XYZ file of C-alpha atoms in Angstrom:
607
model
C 4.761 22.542 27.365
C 1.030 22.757 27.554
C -1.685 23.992 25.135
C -4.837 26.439 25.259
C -7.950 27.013 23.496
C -10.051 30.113 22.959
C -13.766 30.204 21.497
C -14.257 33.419 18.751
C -17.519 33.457 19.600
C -16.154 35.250 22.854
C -14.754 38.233 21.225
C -16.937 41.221 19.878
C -16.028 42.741 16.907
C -13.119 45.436 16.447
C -12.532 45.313 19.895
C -9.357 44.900 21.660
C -9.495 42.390 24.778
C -6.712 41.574 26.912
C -7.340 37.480 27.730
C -5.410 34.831 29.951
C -4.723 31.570 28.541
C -4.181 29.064 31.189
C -2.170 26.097 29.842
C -3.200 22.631 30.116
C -1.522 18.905 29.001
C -3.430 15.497 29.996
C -0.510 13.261 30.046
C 0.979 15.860 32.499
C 0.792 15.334 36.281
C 1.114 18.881 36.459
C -1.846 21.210 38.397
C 0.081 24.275 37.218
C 1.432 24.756 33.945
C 1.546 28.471 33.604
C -0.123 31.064 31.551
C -0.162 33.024 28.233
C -1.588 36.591 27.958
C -2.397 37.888 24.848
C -4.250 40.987 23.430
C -6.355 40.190 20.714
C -8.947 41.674 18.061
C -11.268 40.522 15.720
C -11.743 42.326 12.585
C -13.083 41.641 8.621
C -10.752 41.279 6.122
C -12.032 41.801 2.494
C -11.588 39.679 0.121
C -11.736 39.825 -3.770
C -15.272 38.571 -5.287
C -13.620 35.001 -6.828
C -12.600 34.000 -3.187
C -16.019 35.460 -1.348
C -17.751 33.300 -3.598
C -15.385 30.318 -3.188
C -15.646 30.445 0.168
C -18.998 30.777 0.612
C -20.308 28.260 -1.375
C -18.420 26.067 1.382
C -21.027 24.297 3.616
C -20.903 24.357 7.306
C -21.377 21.616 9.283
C -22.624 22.456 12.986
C -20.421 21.046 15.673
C -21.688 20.082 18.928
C -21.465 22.367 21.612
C -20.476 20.055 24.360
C -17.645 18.241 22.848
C -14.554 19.276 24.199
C -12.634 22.146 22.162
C -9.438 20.669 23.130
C -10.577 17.048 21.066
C -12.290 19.358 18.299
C -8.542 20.949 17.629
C -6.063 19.120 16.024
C -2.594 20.674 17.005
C -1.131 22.222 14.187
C 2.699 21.007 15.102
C 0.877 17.500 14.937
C -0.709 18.240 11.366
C 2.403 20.460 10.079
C 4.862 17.451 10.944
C 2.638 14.876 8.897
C 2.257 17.208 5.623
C 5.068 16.663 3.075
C 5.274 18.989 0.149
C 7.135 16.172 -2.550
C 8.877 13.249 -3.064
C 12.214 12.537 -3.835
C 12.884 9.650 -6.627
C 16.102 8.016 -5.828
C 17.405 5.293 -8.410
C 20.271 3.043 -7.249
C 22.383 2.456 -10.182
C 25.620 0.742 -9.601
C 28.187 0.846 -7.473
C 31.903 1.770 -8.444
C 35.263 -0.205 -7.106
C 34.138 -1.247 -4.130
C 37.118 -3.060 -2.644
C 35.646 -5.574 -0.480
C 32.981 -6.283 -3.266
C 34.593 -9.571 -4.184
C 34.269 -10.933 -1.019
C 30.917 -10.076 -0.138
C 27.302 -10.028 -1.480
C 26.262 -6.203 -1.300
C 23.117 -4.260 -0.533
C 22.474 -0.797 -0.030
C 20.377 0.761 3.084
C 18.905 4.577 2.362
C 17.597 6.723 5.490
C 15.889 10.097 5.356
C 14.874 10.906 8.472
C 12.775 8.195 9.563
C 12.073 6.845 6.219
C 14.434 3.872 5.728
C 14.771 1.301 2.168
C 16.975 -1.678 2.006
C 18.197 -2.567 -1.656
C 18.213 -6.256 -3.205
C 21.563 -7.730 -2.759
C 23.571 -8.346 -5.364
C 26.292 -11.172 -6.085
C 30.022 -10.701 -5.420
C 31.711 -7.704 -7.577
C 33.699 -4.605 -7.476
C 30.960 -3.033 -9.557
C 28.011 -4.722 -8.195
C 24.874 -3.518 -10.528
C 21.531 -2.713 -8.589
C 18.993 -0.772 -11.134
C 16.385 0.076 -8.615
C 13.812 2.821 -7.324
C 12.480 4.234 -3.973
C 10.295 6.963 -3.377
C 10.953 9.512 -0.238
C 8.587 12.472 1.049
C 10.297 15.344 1.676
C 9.400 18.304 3.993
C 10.630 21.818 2.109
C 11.412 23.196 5.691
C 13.324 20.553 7.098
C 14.638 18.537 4.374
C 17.753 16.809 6.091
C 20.018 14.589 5.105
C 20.283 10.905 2.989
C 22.557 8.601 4.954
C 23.983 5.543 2.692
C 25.183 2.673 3.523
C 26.850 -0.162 2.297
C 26.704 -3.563 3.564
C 28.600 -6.688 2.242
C 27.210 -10.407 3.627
C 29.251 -13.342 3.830
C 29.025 -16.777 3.315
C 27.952 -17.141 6.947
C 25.337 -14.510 6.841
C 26.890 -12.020 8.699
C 26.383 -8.306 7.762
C 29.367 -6.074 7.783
C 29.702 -2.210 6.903
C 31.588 -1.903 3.478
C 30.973 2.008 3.600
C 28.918 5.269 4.318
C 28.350 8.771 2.587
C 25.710 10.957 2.771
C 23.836 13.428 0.194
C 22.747 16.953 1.446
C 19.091 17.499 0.319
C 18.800 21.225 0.593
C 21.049 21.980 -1.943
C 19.790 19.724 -5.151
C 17.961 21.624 -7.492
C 14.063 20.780 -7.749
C 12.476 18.702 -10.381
C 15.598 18.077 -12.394
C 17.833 14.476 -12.807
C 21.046 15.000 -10.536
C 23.007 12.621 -11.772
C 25.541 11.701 -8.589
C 28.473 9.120 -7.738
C 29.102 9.740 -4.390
C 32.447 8.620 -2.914
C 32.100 6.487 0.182
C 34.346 7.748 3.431
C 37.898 6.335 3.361
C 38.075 5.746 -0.175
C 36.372 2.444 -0.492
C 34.895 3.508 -3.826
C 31.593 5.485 -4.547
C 27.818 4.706 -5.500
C 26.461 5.983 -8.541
C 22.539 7.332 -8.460
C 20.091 9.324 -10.054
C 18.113 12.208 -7.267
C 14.985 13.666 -8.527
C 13.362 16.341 -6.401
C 9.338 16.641 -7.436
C 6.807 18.948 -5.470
C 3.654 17.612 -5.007
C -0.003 18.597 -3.680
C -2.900 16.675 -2.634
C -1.342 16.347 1.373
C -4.322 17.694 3.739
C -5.888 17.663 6.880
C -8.718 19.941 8.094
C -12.241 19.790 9.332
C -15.368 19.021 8.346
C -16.521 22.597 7.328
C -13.759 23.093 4.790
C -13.442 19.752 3.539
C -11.602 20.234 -0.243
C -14.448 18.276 -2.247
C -17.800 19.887 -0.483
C -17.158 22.478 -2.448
C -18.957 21.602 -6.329
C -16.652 24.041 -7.823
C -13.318 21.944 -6.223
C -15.289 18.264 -7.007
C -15.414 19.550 -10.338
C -12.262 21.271 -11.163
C -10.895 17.924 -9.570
C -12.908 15.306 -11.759
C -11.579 17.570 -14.496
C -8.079 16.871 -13.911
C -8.306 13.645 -13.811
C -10.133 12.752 -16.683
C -9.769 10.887 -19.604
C -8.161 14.326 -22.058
C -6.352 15.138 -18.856
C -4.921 11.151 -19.374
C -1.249 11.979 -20.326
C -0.839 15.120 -19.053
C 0.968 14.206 -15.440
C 1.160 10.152 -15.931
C 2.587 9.746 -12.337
C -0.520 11.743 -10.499
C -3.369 8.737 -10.542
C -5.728 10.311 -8.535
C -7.267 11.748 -5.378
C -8.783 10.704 -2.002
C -10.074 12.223 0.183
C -10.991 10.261 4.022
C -13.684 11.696 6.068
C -12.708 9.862 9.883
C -16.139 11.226 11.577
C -15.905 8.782 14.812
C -15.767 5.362 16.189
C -18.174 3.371 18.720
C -17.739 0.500 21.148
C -13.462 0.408 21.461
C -12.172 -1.660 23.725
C -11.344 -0.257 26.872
C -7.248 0.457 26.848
C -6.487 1.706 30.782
C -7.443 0.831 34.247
C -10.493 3.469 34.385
C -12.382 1.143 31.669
C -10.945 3.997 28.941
C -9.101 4.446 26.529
C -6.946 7.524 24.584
C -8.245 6.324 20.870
C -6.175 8.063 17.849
C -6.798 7.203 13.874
C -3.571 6.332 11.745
C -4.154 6.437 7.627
C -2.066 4.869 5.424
C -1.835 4.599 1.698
C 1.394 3.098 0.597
C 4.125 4.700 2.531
C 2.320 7.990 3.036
C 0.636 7.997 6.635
C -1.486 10.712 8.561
C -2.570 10.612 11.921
C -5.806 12.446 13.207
C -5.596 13.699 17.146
C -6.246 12.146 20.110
C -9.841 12.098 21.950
C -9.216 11.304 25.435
C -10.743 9.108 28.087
C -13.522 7.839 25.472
C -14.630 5.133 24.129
C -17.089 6.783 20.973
C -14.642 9.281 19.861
C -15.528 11.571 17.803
C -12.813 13.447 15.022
C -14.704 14.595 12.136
C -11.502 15.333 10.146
C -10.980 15.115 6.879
C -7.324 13.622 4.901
C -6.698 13.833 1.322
C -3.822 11.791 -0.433
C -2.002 11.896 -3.898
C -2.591 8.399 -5.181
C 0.159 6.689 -7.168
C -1.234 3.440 -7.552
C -4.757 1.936 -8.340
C -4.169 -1.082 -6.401
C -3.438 0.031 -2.868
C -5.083 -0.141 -0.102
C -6.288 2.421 2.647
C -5.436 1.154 6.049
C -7.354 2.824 8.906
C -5.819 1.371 12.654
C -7.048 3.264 15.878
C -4.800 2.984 18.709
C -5.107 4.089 22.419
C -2.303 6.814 23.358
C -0.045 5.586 25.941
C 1.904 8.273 26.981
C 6.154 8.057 26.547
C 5.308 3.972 26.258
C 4.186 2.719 22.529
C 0.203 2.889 21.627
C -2.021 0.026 22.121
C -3.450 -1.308 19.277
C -7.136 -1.384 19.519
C -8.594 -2.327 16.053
C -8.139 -1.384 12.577
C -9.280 -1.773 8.691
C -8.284 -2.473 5.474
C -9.984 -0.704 2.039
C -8.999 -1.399 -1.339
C -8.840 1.774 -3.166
C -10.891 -0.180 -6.163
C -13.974 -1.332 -3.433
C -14.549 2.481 -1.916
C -18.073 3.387 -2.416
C -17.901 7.188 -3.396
C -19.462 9.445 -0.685
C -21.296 6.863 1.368
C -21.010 6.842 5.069
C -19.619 3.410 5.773
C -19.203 1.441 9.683
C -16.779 -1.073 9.618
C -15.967 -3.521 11.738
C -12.665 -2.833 13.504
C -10.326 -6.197 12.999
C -7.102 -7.261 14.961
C -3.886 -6.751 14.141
C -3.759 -9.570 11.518
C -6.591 -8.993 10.070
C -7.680 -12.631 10.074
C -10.989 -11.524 12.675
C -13.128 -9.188 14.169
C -11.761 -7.085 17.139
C -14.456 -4.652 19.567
C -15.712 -1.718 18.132
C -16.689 0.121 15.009
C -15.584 3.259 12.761
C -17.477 5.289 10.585
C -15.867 6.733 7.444
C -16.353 8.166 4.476
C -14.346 8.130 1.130
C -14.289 9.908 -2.092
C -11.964 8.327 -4.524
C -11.424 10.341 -8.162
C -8.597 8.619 -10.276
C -8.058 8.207 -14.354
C -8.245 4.841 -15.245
C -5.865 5.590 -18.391
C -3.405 6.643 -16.214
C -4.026 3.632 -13.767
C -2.859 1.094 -16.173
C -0.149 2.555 -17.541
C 1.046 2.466 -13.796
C -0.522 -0.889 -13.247
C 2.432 -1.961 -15.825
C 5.197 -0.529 -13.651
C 7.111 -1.955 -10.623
C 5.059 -1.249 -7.803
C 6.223 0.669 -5.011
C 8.660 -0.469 -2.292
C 7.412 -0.225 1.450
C 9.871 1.102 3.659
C 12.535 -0.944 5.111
C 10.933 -3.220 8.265
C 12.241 -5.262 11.194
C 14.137 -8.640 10.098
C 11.268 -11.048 9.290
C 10.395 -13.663 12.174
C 10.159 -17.521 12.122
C 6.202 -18.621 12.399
C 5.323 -22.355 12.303
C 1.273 -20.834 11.498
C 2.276 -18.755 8.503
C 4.688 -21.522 7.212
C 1.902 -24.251 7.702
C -0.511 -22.441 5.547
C 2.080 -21.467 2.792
C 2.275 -24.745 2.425
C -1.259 -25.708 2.514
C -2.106 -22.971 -0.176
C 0.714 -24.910 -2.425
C -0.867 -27.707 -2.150
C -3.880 -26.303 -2.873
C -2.796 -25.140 -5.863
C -0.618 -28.439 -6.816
C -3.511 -30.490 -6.468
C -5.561 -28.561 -8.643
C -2.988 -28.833 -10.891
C -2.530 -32.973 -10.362
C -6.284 -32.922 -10.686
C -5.976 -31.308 -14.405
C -3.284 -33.479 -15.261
C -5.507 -36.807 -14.123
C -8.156 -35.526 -16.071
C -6.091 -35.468 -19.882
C -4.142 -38.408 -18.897
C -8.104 -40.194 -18.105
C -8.831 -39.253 -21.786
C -5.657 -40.773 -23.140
C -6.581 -43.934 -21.338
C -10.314 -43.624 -22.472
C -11.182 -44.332 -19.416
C -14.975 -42.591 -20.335
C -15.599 -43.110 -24.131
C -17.629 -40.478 -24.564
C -15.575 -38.195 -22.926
C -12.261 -39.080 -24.638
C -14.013 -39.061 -28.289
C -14.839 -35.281 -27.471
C -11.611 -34.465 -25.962
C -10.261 -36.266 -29.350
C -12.417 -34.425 -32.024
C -11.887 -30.784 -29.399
C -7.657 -31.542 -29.843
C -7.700 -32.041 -34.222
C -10.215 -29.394 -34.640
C -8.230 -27.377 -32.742
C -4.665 -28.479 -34.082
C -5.643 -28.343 -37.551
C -7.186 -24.883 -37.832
C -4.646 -23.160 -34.567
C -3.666 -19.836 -35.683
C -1.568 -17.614 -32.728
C -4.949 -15.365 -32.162
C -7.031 -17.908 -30.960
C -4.751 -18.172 -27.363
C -5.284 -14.990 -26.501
C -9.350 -15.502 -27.772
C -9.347 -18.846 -25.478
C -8.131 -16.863 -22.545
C -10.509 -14.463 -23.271
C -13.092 -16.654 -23.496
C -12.518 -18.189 -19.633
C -12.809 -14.384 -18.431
C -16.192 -14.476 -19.998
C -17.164 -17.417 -18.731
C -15.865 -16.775 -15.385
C -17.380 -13.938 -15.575
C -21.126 -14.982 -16.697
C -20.538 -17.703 -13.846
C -20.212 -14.763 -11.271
C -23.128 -12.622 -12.371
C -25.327 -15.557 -12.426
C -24.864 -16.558 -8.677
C -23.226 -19.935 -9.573
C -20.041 -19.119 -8.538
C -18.486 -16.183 -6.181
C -15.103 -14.739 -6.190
C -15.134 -15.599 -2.309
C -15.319 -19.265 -2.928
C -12.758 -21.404 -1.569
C -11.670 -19.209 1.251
C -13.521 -20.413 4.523
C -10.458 -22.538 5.279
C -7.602 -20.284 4.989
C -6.061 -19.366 8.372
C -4.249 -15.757 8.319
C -4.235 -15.959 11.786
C -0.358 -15.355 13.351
C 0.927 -17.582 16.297
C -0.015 -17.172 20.023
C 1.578 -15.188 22.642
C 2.434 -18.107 24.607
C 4.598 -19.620 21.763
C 6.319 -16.450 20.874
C 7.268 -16.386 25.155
C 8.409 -20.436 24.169
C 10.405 -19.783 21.778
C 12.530 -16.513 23.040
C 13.203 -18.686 26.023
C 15.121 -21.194 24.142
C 18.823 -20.239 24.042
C 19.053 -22.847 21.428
C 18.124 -20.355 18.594
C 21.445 -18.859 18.516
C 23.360 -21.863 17.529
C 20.593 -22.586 14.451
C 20.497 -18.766 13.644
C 21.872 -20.225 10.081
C 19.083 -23.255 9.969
C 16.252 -20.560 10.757
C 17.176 -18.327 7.734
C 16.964 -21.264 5.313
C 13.488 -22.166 6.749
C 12.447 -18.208 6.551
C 13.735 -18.261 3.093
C 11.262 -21.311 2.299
C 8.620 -19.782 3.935
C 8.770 -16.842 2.128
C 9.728 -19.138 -1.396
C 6.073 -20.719 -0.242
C 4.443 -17.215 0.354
C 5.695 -16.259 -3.116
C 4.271 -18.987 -4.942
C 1.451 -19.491 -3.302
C 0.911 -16.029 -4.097
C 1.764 -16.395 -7.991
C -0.854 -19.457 -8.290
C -3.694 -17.404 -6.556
C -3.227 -14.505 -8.566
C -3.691 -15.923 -11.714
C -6.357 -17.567 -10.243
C -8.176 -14.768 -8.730
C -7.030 -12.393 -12.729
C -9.916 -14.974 -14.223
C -12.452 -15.452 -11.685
C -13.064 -11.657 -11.432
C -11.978 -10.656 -8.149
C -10.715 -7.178 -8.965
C -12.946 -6.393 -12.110
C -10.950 -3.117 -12.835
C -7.856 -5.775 -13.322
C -10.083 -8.615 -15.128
C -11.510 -5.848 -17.511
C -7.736 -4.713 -18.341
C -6.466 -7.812 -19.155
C -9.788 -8.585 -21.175
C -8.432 -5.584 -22.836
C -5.027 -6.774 -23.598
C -6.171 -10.146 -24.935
C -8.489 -8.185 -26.889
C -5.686 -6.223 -28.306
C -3.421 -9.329 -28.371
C -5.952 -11.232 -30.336
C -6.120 -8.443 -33.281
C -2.287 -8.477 -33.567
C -1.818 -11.574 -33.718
C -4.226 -11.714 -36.491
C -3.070 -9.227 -38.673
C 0.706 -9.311 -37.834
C 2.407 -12.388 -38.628
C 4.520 -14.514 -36.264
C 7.857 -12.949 -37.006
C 7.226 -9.620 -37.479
C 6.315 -9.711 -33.900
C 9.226 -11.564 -32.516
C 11.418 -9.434 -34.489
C 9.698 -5.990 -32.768
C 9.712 -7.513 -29.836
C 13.612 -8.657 -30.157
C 14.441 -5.365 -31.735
C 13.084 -3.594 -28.543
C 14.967 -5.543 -26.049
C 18.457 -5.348 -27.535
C 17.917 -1.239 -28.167
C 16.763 -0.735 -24.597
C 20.056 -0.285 -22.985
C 20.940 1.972 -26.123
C 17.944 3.949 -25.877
C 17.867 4.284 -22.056
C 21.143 3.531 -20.443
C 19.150 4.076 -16.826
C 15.997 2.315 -17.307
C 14.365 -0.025 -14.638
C 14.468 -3.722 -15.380
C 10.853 -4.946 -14.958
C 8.414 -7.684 -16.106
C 5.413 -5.831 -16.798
C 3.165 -9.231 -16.848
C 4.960 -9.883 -12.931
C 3.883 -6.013 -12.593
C 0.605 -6.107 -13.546
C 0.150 -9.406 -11.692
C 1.409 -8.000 -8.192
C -1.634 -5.949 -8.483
C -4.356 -8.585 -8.420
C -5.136 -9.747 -4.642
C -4.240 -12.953 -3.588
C -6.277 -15.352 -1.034
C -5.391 -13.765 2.306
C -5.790 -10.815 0.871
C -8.846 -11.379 -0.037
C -9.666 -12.706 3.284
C -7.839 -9.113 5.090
C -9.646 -6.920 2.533
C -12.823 -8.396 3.553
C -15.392 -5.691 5.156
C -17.219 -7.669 8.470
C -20.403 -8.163 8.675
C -22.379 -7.258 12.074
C -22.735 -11.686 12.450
C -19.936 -12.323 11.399
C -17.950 -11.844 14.679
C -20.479 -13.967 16.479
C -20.744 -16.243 14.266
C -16.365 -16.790 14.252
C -16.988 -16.908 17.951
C -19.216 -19.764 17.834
C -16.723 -21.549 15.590
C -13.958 -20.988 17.723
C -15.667 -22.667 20.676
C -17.150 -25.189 18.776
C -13.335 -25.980 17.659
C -12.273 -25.985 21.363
């Protein structure tokens, strides 16, 4: 209904003073908006010597006088509506006589507020089993209610609603296992799940001149929680970061006037904070500062400006995409802005700067784990581009593979003497002395030599990438294709060409991960699995052959009798979702200033 500022420096001290606030909106077309009087004093308030010193040892960064105090204040409805205060760990167990489950193949959709999580489906059955996790924030003054849902799909593909029930948050007890099976509405059975409630810190925003880590004291009483005798202490809690958004230059110009309303979104994961907006500007300036709990080494911070619109959706003007693992500690960085793709360079430029602290113990141990689910999205669309280069990274990969195959198949044939005597004398050698170490030492060894290649300048982890296309399909095909009434009658022929797609974008994916594991492009990742192999190659020294196989087959028929709840997971598909593949590479890329001229010039070269 309108907002008002007032300057301190106004007021003298212990004095009383009557003032008149006179309320003002900018998306309002109103002249008058009313008025707020107010008596108001400022006084000292003492504090005890540990928080004098605390606070003054804070340093204070100037602002500048002529920026506006309305785009200096972030509104505190804004900032107390982003903050959450903990999460809430919901594992999907199984579900219990569900009538219709016969009939249908089941999945399970979870909504807290507007934080929404499909399940997998599972196959036909009264007790259909799902064994998964997802992660909620919760907001300890307005916790609300878990809707659940039930939906059954049939052999046609149609979704129907098996049954509903909902879970009242405010009255589970905090940071213990509530162990539920709650009954669906007209006795169509129940759902059986685990609810943990954990509070959490580490959720800020504020301003420059009490940013959390200026303070040497906080820096240091933060690098000692996360280090390495600190490493099993709170396994879940990886580490910190903090986001300094100080402004942005050159944004494209959103409304009529040649201006735009530019706002910051940052997202880690699923958590998301949003700075204020700066309007009718194109160099906005925020200088505010957002800190995140980080839960996994491998994300990636996602910085997208957008112009405010009023009741309509935001524009998107640019935005950015930083791996956690590339942040250069306390160095004021300009990055390009990109579009919405990521693929190239949009107008503009943002200036931030990130402090990352994090134990690397604890970051693979998590590395290990399934990694988290993002919340639920809209249905996934048909794209002839992103098909069309799923399968040209396949084929990529399956020639490389072909290529390898040619090559032992050329020394069977001795089609090069020399070469085939070598490859002859490498494979008895090899055969005759092969103990189960040296596998793990061999892969080993082509980290190290991928590695030595890298450092050396012969190779680069960016190689092979100029020809991959992340770019998503025009406008004008998009308009094409919703005019076609045709797609209704092949609604059941588009799914099974979505579900190749995303079969292609899968292995793809799979190929250029390994791929990118040995050729260094995440050395935090490449050093790990060095690691392992190292650790690999000692016990398979030592240990013989069975004694392994029986530890290993000892563990996986006693893990349903040790832990009758525990998570399915592959920890080598874990650890492997980490590592980046090829357009991810490409969307993690930071521009450089030429770059965007120089895509320019290849575009019209193209046309």
């Amino acid at each position: 209904m309108g907002s008002s500022f007032l300057d301190l420096q106004e007021l003298e001290l212990n004095k009383s003073s009557e003032k008149v606030f006179r309320l003002e909106d900018p998306n309002s077309l109103e002249q008058d908006m009313g008025v707020i009087v107010a008596d108001i004093s400022l006084s000292i308030r003492l504090r005890d010597s540990k928080n004098n010193q605390r606070w003054s040892s804070r340093k204070r960064i100037g602002m500048s006088k002529t920026t506006s105090m309305q785009s200096l204040q972030l509104s505190e409805s804004l900032r107390k509506n982003q903050l959450w205060n903990g999460s809430v760990n919901i594992t999907l167990l199984e579900g219990i006589n569900l009538p219709d489950g016969c009939a249908f193949d089941t999945f399970v959709r979870f909504k807290l507020g507007d934080q929404k999580y499909r399940s997998k489906t599972s196959c036909k059955s009264t007790n259909p089993q799902w064994r998964e996790r997802f992660d909620f924030h919760y907001f300890s003054d307005k916790m609300g209610v878990l809707d659940i849902e039930v939906w059954g799909k049939d052999s046609r593909k149609h979704d129907d609603l098996l049954g509903l029930c909902k879970v009242d948050m405010a009255g589970l007890p905090i940071e213990q296992i509530n162990r539920l099976e709650v009954p669906l509405e007209n006795n169509q059975g129940s759902i059986h799940l685990l609810i943990v409630l954990t509070p959490c810190s580490g959720v800020s925003i504020s301003d420059l001149c009490v940013c959390p880590l200026a303070d040497p004291g906080e820096r240091e009483q933060m690098r000692q929680k996360y280090c390495l005798k600190n490493s099993f202490q709170n396994v879940k809690d990886i580490g910190f970061l903090q986001v300094k958004v100080l402004k942005a230059e050159d944004l494209l110009a959103a409304d009529f006037s040649g201006k735009s309303d530019p706002f910051c979104v940052l997202e880690v994961g699923n958590d998301r904070l949003q700075t204020h907006t700066v309007y009718k500007n194109l160099n906005p300036e925020w200088n505010k500062v957002f800190t995140f709990p980080i839960k996994d080494l491998h994300d990636a911070l996602e910085v997208t400006v957008f112009d405010e619109d009023g009741d309509k959706p935001p524009d998107f003007l640019g935005k950015v995409m930083i791996p956690l693992l590339s942040v250069r500690n306390g160095h004021q960085v300009a990055y390009l802005l990109k579009n919405k793709d990521l693929s190239s360079a949009s107008k503009g430029v943002i200036h931030l700067e990130v402090d990352f602290i994090f134990n690397p113990v604890r970051a693979s141990i998590r590395t290990f784990n399934p990694k988290e689910k993002r919340f639920m999205e809209d249905n996934p669309k048909f794209s002839k581009k992103i098909l069309s280069r799923n399968v040209y990274r396949v084929k990529k990969i399956t020639m490389a593979i072909w290529n390898t195959m040619r090559f032992i198949k050329s020394c069977f044939q001795w089609e090069s003497a020399k070469r085939s005597l070598i490859a002859f004398l490498i494979f008895v050698v090899t055969l005759w002395n092969l103990e189960l170490y040296m596998i793990p030492l061999f892969l080993l060894l082509l980290f190290a030599y991928n590695f030595t290649m890298i450092t050396t300048g012969k190779v680069s982890a960016q190689d092979n990438l100029e020809g991959m296309d992340i770019g998503e399909d025009d406008d004008d095909d998009e308009k094409e294709s919703e005019r076609k009434s045709i797609r209704d009658r092949i609604q059941m022929v588009q799914d099974i060409v979505i579900t190749v797609q995303n079969i292609l974008e899968e292995i793809a994916c799979f190929g250029e991960r390994i791929k990118n594991t040995f050729n260094w492009s995440v050395p935090f990742l490449s050093l790990l699995a060095c690691s392992i192999l190292l650790v690999a190659t000692v016990v398979f020294y030592f240990i013989p052959l069975r004694y392994i196989i029986l530890i290993w087959g000892v563990n996986k028929f006693t893990k349903k009798l040790r832990n009758p709840y525990a998570i399915e997971n592959n920890e080598f598909l874990d650890f492997l979702s980490r590592v980046p593949s090829d357009v991810q590479k490409v969307q993690y890329a930071e521009l450089k200033p030429n770059s965007n001229q120089g895509a320019l010039r290849k575009k019209r070269s193209g046309l």
